[in-house]
Amino acid sequence: MEIITSNQNSRVKIWTSLQTLKGREKSGTYMLDGWHLVQEALNQAAPIQAVIATEEQMDQHLIDVPQGVPAFQVSEEVARHIAKTNTPQGIFAQTSLPNNSFDPKYVHNGSWLLLDRIQDPGNVGTLIRTADAAGFSGVALSKESADPFNPKVVRAMQGSQFHLKLVKEVDLNDWVDKLEANDYNVYGSTLSENSVDYKTVVPEKNFALILGNEGQGTDPEIQAKTSENLHINFLGKAESLNVAVAGGILMFALN
């Protein structure tokens, strides 16, 4: 096992670059930070390029590294440098980005969540995790949405990226057209009067739900194409809900 103590090490520079979109795209990998995520990747037989841990973590835990996957021991300082936090858990895995090529014309079964320009990493990660919990087949993100492999999104997903299909930088207009051509109902979410109470919709196995930008909502062109636009009736005086909260309510109700 190679021991690395310098932040100037060439491998450390690559691992640190995975904090950025450019670095992830260049290497075709992203970083998992923490025992839960690393263990989930191992449980799901994810394509891991390297496992990295501090000496303390190596001593405390038995790391079942797959055969052929290199393991590296790093100093506490290097661990903080990789994680960009002062108190990292000290265990990481570099894993391959999933294949992002997917045509919605092949979607014939299961429910899909479509994210239209949702930019907050915490919201994106929470929505993907909730879609996983609600039994969705996949999540498709528009080009303007936060990258699902941004470290903040990865932490919020808590391993759900290994349980469903993730497709990023999609043309949602194309997705809506093709899903509806496959006899899918595509539901939008809105506060507009030209919508129906989500409770009136009969749950389905095959459908799609679109959630729009935190401040601007769903693109009007996309919203005009939906099978139905839905709203949530409020019992109190709040004017709106966080998109992740609203998405959770709708996903569990519709599926």
PDB file of C-alpha atoms in Angstrom:
ATOM      1  CA  MET A   1       0.000   0.000   0.000  1.00  0.00           C
ATOM      2  CA  GLU A   2       1.429   3.353  -1.041  1.00  0.00           C
ATOM      3  CA  ILE A   3       1.674   5.955   1.734  1.00  0.00           C
ATOM      4  CA  ILE A   4       1.132   9.585   0.672  1.00  0.00           C
ATOM      5  CA  THR A   5       1.993  12.521   2.949  1.00  0.00           C
ATOM      6  CA  SER A   6       2.342  15.448   0.513  1.00  0.00           C
ATOM      7  CA  ASN A   7      -0.429  17.582  -0.976  1.00  0.00           C
ATOM      8  CA  GLN A   8       1.819  18.011  -4.012  1.00  0.00           C
ATOM      9  CA  ASN A   9       1.651  14.313  -4.877  1.00  0.00           C
ATOM     10  CA  SER A  10       0.300  13.825  -8.411  1.00  0.00           C
ATOM     11  CA  ARG A  11      -2.500  11.527  -7.223  1.00  0.00           C
ATOM     12  CA  VAL A  12      -3.564  14.011  -4.559  1.00  0.00           C
ATOM     13  CA  LYS A  13      -3.773  16.722  -7.205  1.00  0.00           C
ATOM     14  CA  ILE A  14      -6.141  14.528  -9.245  1.00  0.00           C
ATOM     15  CA  TRP A  15      -8.272  13.666  -6.204  1.00  0.00           C
ATOM     16  CA  THR A  16      -8.475  17.331  -5.238  1.00  0.00           C
ATOM     17  CA  SER A  17      -9.487  18.300  -8.783  1.00  0.00           C
ATOM     18  CA  LEU A  18     -12.599  16.108  -8.412  1.00  0.00           C
ATOM     19  CA  GLN A  19     -14.103  18.929  -6.358  1.00  0.00           C
ATOM     20  CA  THR A  20     -14.593  20.705  -9.709  1.00  0.00           C
ATOM     21  CA  LEU A  21     -16.742  19.843 -12.721  1.00  0.00           C
ATOM     22  CA  LYS A  22     -13.736  20.238 -15.020  1.00  0.00           C
ATOM     23  CA  GLY A  23     -11.713  17.791 -12.959  1.00  0.00           C
ATOM     24  CA  ARG A  24     -14.516  15.225 -12.882  1.00  0.00           C
ATOM     25  CA  GLU A  25     -15.097  15.427 -16.613  1.00  0.00           C
ATOM     26  CA  LYS A  26     -11.371  15.199 -17.386  1.00  0.00           C
ATOM     27  CA  SER A  27     -10.854  12.096 -15.268  1.00  0.00           C
ATOM     28  CA  GLY A  28     -14.282  10.522 -15.774  1.00  0.00           C
ATOM     29  CA  THR A  29     -14.453   9.966 -12.018  1.00  0.00           C
ATOM     30  CA  TYR A  30     -15.783  11.566  -8.851  1.00  0.00           C
ATOM     31  CA  MET A  31     -15.031  11.263  -5.142  1.00  0.00           C
ATOM     32  CA  LEU A  32     -16.978   9.562  -2.360  1.00  0.00           C
ATOM     33  CA  ASP A  33     -16.222  10.974   1.084  1.00  0.00           C
ATOM     34  CA  GLY A  34     -17.104   9.042   4.236  1.00  0.00           C
ATOM     35  CA  TRP A  35     -17.657   5.482   5.397  1.00  0.00           C
ATOM     36  CA  HIS A  36     -21.329   5.243   4.454  1.00  0.00           C
ATOM     37  CA  LEU A  37     -20.773   6.258   0.827  1.00  0.00           C
ATOM     38  CA  VAL A  38     -17.657   4.139   0.384  1.00  0.00           C
ATOM     39  CA  GLN A  39     -19.366   1.091   1.882  1.00  0.00           C
ATOM     40  CA  GLU A  40     -22.446   1.625  -0.299  1.00  0.00           C
ATOM     41  CA  ALA A  41     -20.236   1.781  -3.392  1.00  0.00           C
ATOM     42  CA  LEU A  42     -18.564  -1.484  -2.349  1.00  0.00           C
ATOM     43  CA  ASN A  43     -21.945  -3.105  -1.632  1.00  0.00           C
ATOM     44  CA  GLN A  44     -23.246  -2.139  -5.065  1.00  0.00           C
ATOM     45  CA  ALA A  45     -20.055  -3.218  -6.861  1.00  0.00           C
ATOM     46  CA  ALA A  46     -19.538   0.294  -8.212  1.00  0.00           C
ATOM     47  CA  PRO A  47     -16.491   0.762 -10.495  1.00  0.00           C
ATOM     48  CA  ILE A  48     -13.951   2.023  -7.949  1.00  0.00           C
ATOM     49  CA  GLN A  49     -10.620   3.364  -9.151  1.00  0.00           C
ATOM     50  CA  ALA A  50      -8.976   3.829  -5.749  1.00  0.00           C
ATOM     51  CA  VAL A  51      -9.675   3.641  -2.015  1.00  0.00           C
ATOM     52  CA  ILE A  52      -7.960   6.267   0.141  1.00  0.00           C
ATOM     53  CA  ALA A  53      -7.847   6.324   3.952  1.00  0.00           C
ATOM     54  CA  THR A  54      -5.856   7.698   6.874  1.00  0.00           C
ATOM     55  CA  GLU A  55      -3.824   5.394   9.121  1.00  0.00           C
ATOM     56  CA  GLU A  56      -6.389   5.848  11.910  1.00  0.00           C
ATOM     57  CA  GLN A  57      -9.205   4.720   9.647  1.00  0.00           C
ATOM     58  CA  MET A  58      -7.132   1.821   8.361  1.00  0.00           C
ATOM     59  CA  ASP A  59      -6.580   0.674  11.960  1.00  0.00           C
ATOM     60  CA  GLN A  60     -10.194   1.135  13.079  1.00  0.00           C
ATOM     61  CA  HIS A  61     -11.934  -0.496  10.137  1.00  0.00           C
ATOM     62  CA  LEU A  62     -11.309  -3.488   7.958  1.00  0.00           C
ATOM     63  CA  ILE A  63     -11.520  -2.168   4.403  1.00  0.00           C
ATOM     64  CA  ASP A  64     -12.588  -4.917   2.021  1.00  0.00           C
ATOM     65  CA  VAL A  65     -10.987  -3.445  -1.091  1.00  0.00           C
ATOM     66  CA  PRO A  66     -11.953  -5.326  -4.275  1.00  0.00           C
ATOM     67  CA  GLN A  67      -9.170  -7.262  -5.935  1.00  0.00           C
ATOM     68  CA  GLY A  68      -7.231  -5.106  -8.370  1.00  0.00           C
ATOM     69  CA  VAL A  69      -8.320  -1.787  -6.825  1.00  0.00           C
ATOM     70  CA  PRO A  70      -5.338   0.186  -5.469  1.00  0.00           C
ATOM     71  CA  ALA A  71      -5.482   1.398  -1.857  1.00  0.00           C
ATOM     72  CA  PHE A  72      -3.609   4.404  -0.504  1.00  0.00           C
ATOM     73  CA  GLN A  73      -2.857   5.532   3.026  1.00  0.00           C
ATOM     74  CA  VAL A  74      -2.781   9.314   3.398  1.00  0.00           C
ATOM     75  CA  SER A  75      -1.882  11.698   6.201  1.00  0.00           C
ATOM     76  CA  GLU A  76      -4.541  13.661   8.084  1.00  0.00           C
ATOM     77  CA  GLU A  77      -3.386  16.816   6.287  1.00  0.00           C
ATOM     78  CA  VAL A  78      -3.804  15.199   2.868  1.00  0.00           C
ATOM     79  CA  ALA A  79      -7.264  13.941   3.857  1.00  0.00           C
ATOM     80  CA  ARG A  80      -8.317  17.485   4.774  1.00  0.00           C
ATOM     81  CA  HIS A  81      -6.877  18.738   1.482  1.00  0.00           C
ATOM     82  CA  ILE A  82      -8.808  16.171  -0.562  1.00  0.00           C
ATOM     83  CA  ALA A  83     -12.081  16.767   1.270  1.00  0.00           C
ATOM     84  CA  LYS A  84     -11.694  20.566   1.514  1.00  0.00           C
ATOM     85  CA  THR A  85     -13.021  20.322   5.083  1.00  0.00           C
ATOM     86  CA  ASN A  86     -11.307  20.558   8.463  1.00  0.00           C
ATOM     87  CA  THR A  87     -12.898  17.400   9.878  1.00  0.00           C
ATOM     88  CA  PRO A  88     -13.127  14.724   7.178  1.00  0.00           C
ATOM     89  CA  GLN A  89     -13.890  11.150   8.161  1.00  0.00           C
ATOM     90  CA  GLY A  90     -10.633  10.134   6.527  1.00  0.00           C
ATOM     91  CA  ILE A  91     -11.971   7.551   4.078  1.00  0.00           C
ATOM     92  CA  PHE A  92     -12.554   8.153   0.370  1.00  0.00           C
ATOM     93  CA  ALA A  93     -13.165   6.260  -2.847  1.00  0.00           C
ATOM     94  CA  GLN A  94     -12.540   7.488  -6.365  1.00  0.00           C
ATOM     95  CA  THR A  95     -15.227   5.972  -8.578  1.00  0.00           C
ATOM     96  CA  SER A  96     -16.171   6.175 -12.249  1.00  0.00           C
ATOM     97  CA  LEU A  97     -18.919   8.456 -13.455  1.00  0.00           C
ATOM     98  CA  PRO A  98     -21.868   6.453 -14.820  1.00  0.00           C
ATOM     99  CA  ASN A  99     -22.618   6.246 -18.510  1.00  0.00           C
ATOM    100  CA  ASN A 100     -24.730   9.320 -19.224  1.00  0.00           C
ATOM    101  CA  SER A 101     -26.002   8.263 -22.664  1.00  0.00           C
ATOM    102  CA  PHE A 102     -29.693   7.448 -22.465  1.00  0.00           C
ATOM    103  CA  ASP A 103     -32.598   8.052 -24.841  1.00  0.00           C
ATOM    104  CA  PRO A 104     -36.027   8.500 -23.227  1.00  0.00           C
ATOM    105  CA  LYS A 105     -37.704   6.769 -26.169  1.00  0.00           C
ATOM    106  CA  TYR A 106     -36.608   3.527 -24.470  1.00  0.00           C
ATOM    107  CA  VAL A 107     -38.477   4.366 -21.244  1.00  0.00           C
ATOM    108  CA  HIS A 108     -41.524   2.082 -21.083  1.00  0.00           C
ATOM    109  CA  ASN A 109     -41.701   1.149 -17.407  1.00  0.00           C
ATOM    110  CA  GLY A 110     -41.237   2.918 -14.106  1.00  0.00           C
ATOM    111  CA  SER A 111     -41.495   6.472 -12.816  1.00  0.00           C
ATOM    112  CA  TRP A 112     -39.060   9.281 -13.603  1.00  0.00           C
ATOM    113  CA  LEU A 113     -38.255  12.577 -11.931  1.00  0.00           C
ATOM    114  CA  LEU A 114     -37.290  15.446 -14.252  1.00  0.00           C
ATOM    115  CA  LEU A 115     -35.439  18.424 -12.741  1.00  0.00           C
ATOM    116  CA  ASP A 116     -35.706  21.728 -14.590  1.00  0.00           C
ATOM    117  CA  ARG A 117     -32.874  24.122 -13.668  1.00  0.00           C
ATOM    118  CA  ILE A 118     -32.761  23.156  -9.993  1.00  0.00           C
ATOM    119  CA  GLN A 119     -29.497  24.718  -8.941  1.00  0.00           C
ATOM    120  CA  ASP A 120     -29.073  24.228  -5.216  1.00  0.00           C
ATOM    121  CA  PRO A 121     -26.874  21.148  -4.617  1.00  0.00           C
ATOM    122  CA  GLY A 122     -28.687  20.292  -1.392  1.00  0.00           C
ATOM    123  CA  ASN A 123     -32.051  20.337  -3.154  1.00  0.00           C
ATOM    124  CA  VAL A 124     -30.780  18.198  -6.035  1.00  0.00           C
ATOM    125  CA  GLY A 125     -29.223  15.625  -3.715  1.00  0.00           C
ATOM    126  CA  THR A 126     -32.286  15.477  -1.477  1.00  0.00           C
ATOM    127  CA  LEU A 127     -34.622  15.073  -4.470  1.00  0.00           C
ATOM    128  CA  ILE A 128     -32.544  12.203  -5.900  1.00  0.00           C
ATOM    129  CA  ARG A 129     -32.465  10.509  -2.489  1.00  0.00           C
ATOM    130  CA  THR A 130     -36.226  10.983  -2.124  1.00  0.00           C
ATOM    131  CA  ALA A 131     -36.844   9.624  -5.637  1.00  0.00           C
ATOM    132  CA  ASP A 132     -34.868   6.550  -4.606  1.00  0.00           C
ATOM    133  CA  ALA A 133     -36.939   6.182  -1.435  1.00  0.00           C
ATOM    134  CA  ALA A 134     -40.183   6.635  -3.395  1.00  0.00           C
ATOM    135  CA  GLY A 135     -39.270   3.836  -5.814  1.00  0.00           C
ATOM    136  CA  PHE A 136     -38.498   5.906  -8.904  1.00  0.00           C
ATOM    137  CA  SER A 137     -36.534   4.375 -11.767  1.00  0.00           C
ATOM    138  CA  GLY A 138     -34.456   7.416 -12.592  1.00  0.00           C
ATOM    139  CA  VAL A 139     -33.815  11.128 -12.449  1.00  0.00           C
ATOM    140  CA  ALA A 140     -33.060  13.320 -15.478  1.00  0.00           C
ATOM    141  CA  LEU A 141     -31.512  16.748 -14.910  1.00  0.00           C
ATOM    142  CA  SER A 142     -31.587  19.683 -17.319  1.00  0.00           C
ATOM    143  CA  LYS A 143     -28.370  21.341 -18.452  1.00  0.00           C
ATOM    144  CA  GLU A 144     -28.832  24.222 -16.004  1.00  0.00           C
ATOM    145  CA  SER A 145     -29.321  21.996 -12.956  1.00  0.00           C
ATOM    146  CA  ALA A 146     -26.561  21.357 -10.417  1.00  0.00           C
ATOM    147  CA  ASP A 147     -24.171  18.571 -11.375  1.00  0.00           C
ATOM    148  CA  PRO A 148     -25.315  15.414  -9.532  1.00  0.00           C
ATOM    149  CA  PHE A 149     -21.677  14.505  -8.846  1.00  0.00           C
ATOM    150  CA  ASN A 150     -20.817  17.797  -7.188  1.00  0.00           C
ATOM    151  CA  PRO A 151     -19.473  16.871  -3.700  1.00  0.00           C
ATOM    152  CA  LYS A 152     -22.382  18.631  -1.950  1.00  0.00           C
ATOM    153  CA  VAL A 153     -24.912  16.723  -4.074  1.00  0.00           C
ATOM    154  CA  VAL A 154     -23.076  13.442  -3.487  1.00  0.00           C
ATOM    155  CA  ARG A 155     -23.241  13.956   0.275  1.00  0.00           C
ATOM    156  CA  ALA A 156     -26.965  14.750   0.091  1.00  0.00           C
ATOM    157  CA  MET A 157     -27.727  11.732  -2.142  1.00  0.00           C
ATOM    158  CA  GLN A 158     -26.275   9.374   0.505  1.00  0.00           C
ATOM    159  CA  GLY A 159     -25.579   6.633  -2.043  1.00  0.00           C
ATOM    160  CA  SER A 160     -28.864   6.806  -3.971  1.00  0.00           C
ATOM    161  CA  GLN A 161     -26.920   7.309  -7.209  1.00  0.00           C
ATOM    162  CA  PHE A 162     -26.155   3.584  -7.027  1.00  0.00           C
ATOM    163  CA  HIS A 163     -29.840   2.610  -6.857  1.00  0.00           C
ATOM    164  CA  LEU A 164     -31.404   4.443  -9.823  1.00  0.00           C
ATOM    165  CA  LYS A 165     -30.533   5.841 -13.227  1.00  0.00           C
ATOM    166  CA  LEU A 166     -29.092   9.361 -13.301  1.00  0.00           C
ATOM    167  CA  VAL A 167     -28.962  11.286 -16.574  1.00  0.00           C
ATOM    168  CA  LYS A 168     -27.661  14.840 -16.618  1.00  0.00           C
ATOM    169  CA  GLU A 169     -27.651  17.754 -19.084  1.00  0.00           C
ATOM    170  CA  VAL A 170     -30.792  16.545 -20.859  1.00  0.00           C
ATOM    171  CA  ASP A 171     -33.157  18.430 -23.164  1.00  0.00           C
ATOM    172  CA  LEU A 172     -36.366  18.290 -21.121  1.00  0.00           C
ATOM    173  CA  ASN A 173     -38.495  19.304 -24.099  1.00  0.00           C
ATOM    174  CA  ASP A 174     -37.257  16.201 -25.905  1.00  0.00           C
ATOM    175  CA  TRP A 175     -37.842  14.048 -22.814  1.00  0.00           C
ATOM    176  CA  VAL A 176     -41.433  15.220 -22.393  1.00  0.00           C
ATOM    177  CA  ASP A 177     -42.197  14.616 -26.081  1.00  0.00           C
ATOM    178  CA  LYS A 178     -40.758  11.101 -26.045  1.00  0.00           C
ATOM    179  CA  LEU A 179     -42.286  10.083 -22.723  1.00  0.00           C
ATOM    180  CA  GLU A 180     -45.735  11.193 -23.833  1.00  0.00           C
ATOM    181  CA  ALA A 181     -45.217   9.332 -27.118  1.00  0.00           C
ATOM    182  CA  ASN A 182     -44.690   6.246 -24.909  1.00  0.00           C
ATOM    183  CA  ASP A 183     -48.113   6.833 -23.289  1.00  0.00           C
ATOM    184  CA  TYR A 184     -46.602   8.332 -20.148  1.00  0.00           C
ATOM    185  CA  ASN A 185     -48.447  10.985 -18.200  1.00  0.00           C
ATOM    186  CA  VAL A 186     -46.013  13.813 -17.506  1.00  0.00           C
ATOM    187  CA  TYR A 187     -47.020  15.945 -14.524  1.00  0.00           C
ATOM    188  CA  GLY A 188     -45.791  19.444 -13.845  1.00  0.00           C
ATOM    189  CA  SER A 189     -45.771  21.240 -10.503  1.00  0.00           C
ATOM    190  CA  THR A 190     -46.972  24.835 -10.196  1.00  0.00           C
ATOM    191  CA  LEU A 191     -48.732  27.394  -8.036  1.00  0.00           C
ATOM    192  CA  SER A 192     -50.784  28.521 -11.045  1.00  0.00           C
ATOM    193  CA  GLU A 193     -54.574  28.511 -11.005  1.00  0.00           C
ATOM    194  CA  ASN A 194     -54.424  26.453 -14.203  1.00  0.00           C
ATOM    195  CA  SER A 195     -53.604  23.301 -12.259  1.00  0.00           C
ATOM    196  CA  VAL A 196     -55.315  20.573 -10.257  1.00  0.00           C
ATOM    197  CA  ASP A 197     -54.937  19.358  -6.686  1.00  0.00           C
ATOM    198  CA  TYR A 198     -52.382  16.533  -6.690  1.00  0.00           C
ATOM    199  CA  LYS A 199     -54.719  14.492  -4.490  1.00  0.00           C
ATOM    200  CA  THR A 200     -57.136  14.118  -7.413  1.00  0.00           C
ATOM    201  CA  VAL A 201     -54.565  12.185  -9.470  1.00  0.00           C
ATOM    202  CA  VAL A 202     -54.747   8.388  -9.323  1.00  0.00           C
ATOM    203  CA  PRO A 203     -51.322   6.884  -8.483  1.00  0.00           C
ATOM    204  CA  GLU A 204     -49.577   5.188 -11.419  1.00  0.00           C
ATOM    205  CA  LYS A 205     -46.591   2.934 -12.019  1.00  0.00           C
ATOM    206  CA  ASN A 206     -45.486   4.639 -15.219  1.00  0.00           C
ATOM    207  CA  PHE A 207     -45.321   8.438 -15.210  1.00  0.00           C
ATOM    208  CA  ALA A 208     -42.949  11.385 -14.983  1.00  0.00           C
ATOM    209  CA  LEU A 209     -42.921  14.359 -12.621  1.00  0.00           C
ATOM    210  CA  ILE A 210     -41.254  17.679 -13.459  1.00  0.00           C
ATOM    211  CA  LEU A 211     -39.991  20.003 -10.726  1.00  0.00           C
ATOM    212  CA  GLY A 212     -38.875  23.505 -11.631  1.00  0.00           C
ATOM    213  CA  ASN A 213     -36.273  26.069 -10.621  1.00  0.00           C
ATOM    214  CA  GLU A 214     -36.322  27.279  -7.008  1.00  0.00           C
ATOM    215  CA  GLY A 215     -37.206  30.856  -7.939  1.00  0.00           C
ATOM    216  CA  GLN A 216     -38.734  30.698 -11.404  1.00  0.00           C
ATOM    217  CA  GLY A 217     -40.541  27.380 -11.439  1.00  0.00           C
ATOM    218  CA  THR A 218     -40.836  25.216 -14.538  1.00  0.00           C
ATOM    219  CA  ASP A 219     -40.056  26.646 -17.960  1.00  0.00           C
ATOM    220  CA  PRO A 220     -43.414  27.821 -19.447  1.00  0.00           C
ATOM    221  CA  GLU A 221     -42.712  25.988 -22.727  1.00  0.00           C
ATOM    222  CA  ILE A 222     -42.249  22.711 -20.870  1.00  0.00           C
ATOM    223  CA  GLN A 223     -45.178  23.380 -18.565  1.00  0.00           C
ATOM    224  CA  ALA A 224     -47.438  23.847 -21.598  1.00  0.00           C
ATOM    225  CA  LYS A 225     -46.578  20.324 -22.784  1.00  0.00           C
ATOM    226  CA  THR A 226     -47.449  18.434 -19.619  1.00  0.00           C
ATOM    227  CA  SER A 227     -50.354  16.028 -19.333  1.00  0.00           C
ATOM    228  CA  GLU A 228     -51.473  17.881 -16.197  1.00  0.00           C
ATOM    229  CA  ASN A 229     -50.022  20.508 -13.877  1.00  0.00           C
ATOM    230  CA  LEU A 230     -50.430  19.901 -10.158  1.00  0.00           C
ATOM    231  CA  HIS A 231     -50.490  22.027  -7.033  1.00  0.00           C
ATOM    232  CA  ILE A 232     -50.419  21.372  -3.298  1.00  0.00           C
ATOM    233  CA  ASN A 233     -53.150  23.058  -1.266  1.00  0.00           C
ATOM    234  CA  PHE A 234     -51.706  24.840   1.773  1.00  0.00           C
ATOM    235  CA  LEU A 235     -53.506  24.713   5.088  1.00  0.00           C
ATOM    236  CA  GLY A 236     -51.498  27.533   6.635  1.00  0.00           C
ATOM    237  CA  LYS A 237     -50.259  30.938   5.481  1.00  0.00           C
ATOM    238  CA  ALA A 238     -46.993  29.980   3.798  1.00  0.00           C
ATOM    239  CA  GLU A 239     -46.815  31.139   0.194  1.00  0.00           C
ATOM    240  CA  SER A 240     -44.601  28.340  -1.087  1.00  0.00           C
ATOM    241  CA  LEU A 241     -42.656  25.202  -0.212  1.00  0.00           C
ATOM    242  CA  ASN A 242     -39.017  24.332  -0.689  1.00  0.00           C
ATOM    243  CA  VAL A 243     -38.789  22.379  -3.951  1.00  0.00           C
ATOM    244  CA  ALA A 244     -37.341  19.312  -2.214  1.00  0.00           C
ATOM    245  CA  VAL A 245     -40.230  19.231   0.271  1.00  0.00           C
ATOM    246  CA  ALA A 246     -42.850  19.716  -2.449  1.00  0.00           C
ATOM    247  CA  GLY A 247     -41.142  17.087  -4.586  1.00  0.00           C
ATOM    248  CA  GLY A 248     -41.213  14.574  -1.744  1.00  0.00           C
ATOM    249  CA  ILE A 249     -44.935  15.065  -1.203  1.00  0.00           C
ATOM    250  CA  LEU A 250     -45.696  14.642  -4.900  1.00  0.00           C
ATOM    251  CA  MET A 251     -43.400  11.685  -5.501  1.00  0.00           C
ATOM    252  CA  PHE A 252     -44.865   9.569  -2.725  1.00  0.00           C
ATOM    253  CA  ALA A 253     -48.442  10.553  -3.600  1.00  0.00           C
ATOM    254  CA  LEU A 254     -48.153   9.835  -7.328  1.00  0.00           C
ATOM    255  CA  ASN A 255     -46.137   6.608  -7.261  1.00  0.00           C
TER     256      ASN A 255
END
